[in-house]
Coordinates of C-alpha atoms and ligand atoms in Angstrom, one line a residue:
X100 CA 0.0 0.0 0.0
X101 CA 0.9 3.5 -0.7
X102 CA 1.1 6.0 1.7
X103 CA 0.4 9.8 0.4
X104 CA 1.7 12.6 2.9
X105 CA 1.7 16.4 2.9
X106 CA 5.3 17.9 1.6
X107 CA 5.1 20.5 5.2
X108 CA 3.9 18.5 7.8
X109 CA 4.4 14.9 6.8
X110 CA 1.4 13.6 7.5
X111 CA -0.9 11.2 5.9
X112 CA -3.3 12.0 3.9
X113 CA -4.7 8.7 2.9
X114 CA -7.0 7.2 5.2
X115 CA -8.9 3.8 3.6
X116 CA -9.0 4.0 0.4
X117 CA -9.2 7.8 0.0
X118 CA -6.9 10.6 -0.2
X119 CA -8.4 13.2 1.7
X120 CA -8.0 16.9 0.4
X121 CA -9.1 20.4 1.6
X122 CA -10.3 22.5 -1.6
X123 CA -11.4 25.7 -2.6
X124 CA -13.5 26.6 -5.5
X125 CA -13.6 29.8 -7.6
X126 CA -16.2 31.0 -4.9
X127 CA -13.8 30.8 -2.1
X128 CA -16.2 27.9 -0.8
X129 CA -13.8 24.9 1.1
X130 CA -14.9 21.9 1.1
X131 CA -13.0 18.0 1.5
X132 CA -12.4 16.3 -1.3
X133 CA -11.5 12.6 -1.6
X134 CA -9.6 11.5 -4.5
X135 CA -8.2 7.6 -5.4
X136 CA -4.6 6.3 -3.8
X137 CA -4.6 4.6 -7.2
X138 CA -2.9 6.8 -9.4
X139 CA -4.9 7.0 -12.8
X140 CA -8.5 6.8 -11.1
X141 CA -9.9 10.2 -11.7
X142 CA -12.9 9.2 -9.5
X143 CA -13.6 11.8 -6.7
X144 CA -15.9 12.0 -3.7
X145 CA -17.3 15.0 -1.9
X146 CA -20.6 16.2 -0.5
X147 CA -23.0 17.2 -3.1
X148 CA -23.5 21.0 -1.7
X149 CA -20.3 21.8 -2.7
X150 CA -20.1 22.4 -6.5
X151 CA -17.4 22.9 -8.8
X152 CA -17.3 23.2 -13.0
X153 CA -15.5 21.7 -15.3
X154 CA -12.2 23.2 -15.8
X155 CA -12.5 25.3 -12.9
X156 CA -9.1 25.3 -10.8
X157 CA -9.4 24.2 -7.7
X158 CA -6.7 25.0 -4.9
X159 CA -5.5 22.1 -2.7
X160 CA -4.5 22.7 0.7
X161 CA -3.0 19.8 3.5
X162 CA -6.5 19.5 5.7
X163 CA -4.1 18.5 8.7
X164 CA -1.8 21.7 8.9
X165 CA -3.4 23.7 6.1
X166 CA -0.8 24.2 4.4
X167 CA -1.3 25.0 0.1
X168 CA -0.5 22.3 -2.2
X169 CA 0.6 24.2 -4.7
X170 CA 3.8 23.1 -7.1
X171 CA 6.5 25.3 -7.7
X172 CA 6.5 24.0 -11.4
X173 CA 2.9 25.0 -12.3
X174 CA 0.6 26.8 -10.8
X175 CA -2.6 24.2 -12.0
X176 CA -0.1 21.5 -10.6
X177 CA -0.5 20.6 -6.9
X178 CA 2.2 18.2 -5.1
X179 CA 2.1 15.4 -2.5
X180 CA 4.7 13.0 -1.9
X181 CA 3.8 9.3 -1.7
X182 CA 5.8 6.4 -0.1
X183 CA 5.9 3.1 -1.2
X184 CA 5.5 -0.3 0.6
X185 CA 9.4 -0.1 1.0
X186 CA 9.7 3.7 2.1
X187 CA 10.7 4.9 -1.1
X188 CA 9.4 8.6 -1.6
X189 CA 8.2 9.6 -4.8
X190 CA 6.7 13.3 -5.6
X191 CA 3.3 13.3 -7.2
X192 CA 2.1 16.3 -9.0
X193 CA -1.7 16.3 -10.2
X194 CA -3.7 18.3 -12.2
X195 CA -5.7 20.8 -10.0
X196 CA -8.0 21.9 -13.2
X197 CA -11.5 19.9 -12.4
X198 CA -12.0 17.2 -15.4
X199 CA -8.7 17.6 -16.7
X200 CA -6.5 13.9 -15.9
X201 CA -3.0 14.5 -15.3
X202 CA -0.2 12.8 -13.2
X203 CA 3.6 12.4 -12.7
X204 CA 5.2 10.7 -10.2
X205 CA 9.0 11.3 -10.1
X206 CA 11.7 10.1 -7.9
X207 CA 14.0 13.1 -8.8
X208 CA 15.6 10.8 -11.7
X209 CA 12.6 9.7 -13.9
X210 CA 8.9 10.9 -14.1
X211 CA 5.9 8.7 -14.3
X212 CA 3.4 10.2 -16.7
X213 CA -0.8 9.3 -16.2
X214 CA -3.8 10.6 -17.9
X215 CA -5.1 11.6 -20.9
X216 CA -4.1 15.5 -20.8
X217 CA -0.7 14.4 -19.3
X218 CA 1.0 16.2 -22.3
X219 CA 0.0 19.9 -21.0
X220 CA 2.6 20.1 -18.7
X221 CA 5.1 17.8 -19.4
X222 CA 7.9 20.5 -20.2
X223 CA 8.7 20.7 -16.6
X224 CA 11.9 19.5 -14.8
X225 CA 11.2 18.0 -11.5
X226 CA 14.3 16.6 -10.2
X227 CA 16.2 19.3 -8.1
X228 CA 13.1 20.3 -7.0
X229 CA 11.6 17.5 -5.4
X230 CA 14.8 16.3 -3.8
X231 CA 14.5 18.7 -1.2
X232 CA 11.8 17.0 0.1
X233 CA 13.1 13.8 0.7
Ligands
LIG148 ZN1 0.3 19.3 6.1

């Protein structure tokens, strides 16, 4: 099983089968958002009163510390770092554009590319970057 932590505080952010999220919509509204461990499912989960539209960026913030999830290498890129079953650390960057399916995982050496609109961002170099979070 992977485990998904926040790149401030360290802690997890998967519980079950969920990662669990704090968003904001254009409105300023916040709201929890669950999202898949499994990287590739796009599926999401969140209470109905909260609404969102397609293409609509959503910011992602650490619901434990707060913190924002936003990248340094895009602003409609969010980061999380995710640890293998043998402590390995890996950074994953998502898409935080609503509908739009887009994934790396990197190690710092090579990137891991998921989704259908993957090729948007994939100009980007992660390596130095990401190391200082291990
Ligand atoms: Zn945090």
């Amino acid at each position: 099983m992977n485990n998904f932590l926040c790149p401030k505080c360290k802690g997890h952010l998967r519980v079950g089968d969920h990662i669990i999220f704090k968003v904001k919509n254009d409105l300023k509204q916040s709201a929890l958002l669950l999202l898949s461990p499994q990287i590739g499912n796009y599926s999401s989960v969140k209470h109905p009163s909260f609404e969102f539209n397609q293409g609509e960026v959503l910011e992602f913030y650490c619901p434990l510390c707060n913190a924002t999830l936003k990248s340094d290498i895009h602003p409609n890129l969010a980061l999380i770092l995710m640890k293998d079953e043998e402590g390995k650390g890996f950074a994953v960057y998502f898409s935080k554009v609503a509908g739009e399916h887009s994934t790396y995982e990197t190690d710092g050496e090579s990137v891991r590319v998921t989704g259908e609109n993957a090729g948007l961002y994939t100009y980007f170099k992660v390596g130095d970057k990401f190391k200082k979070y291990l």
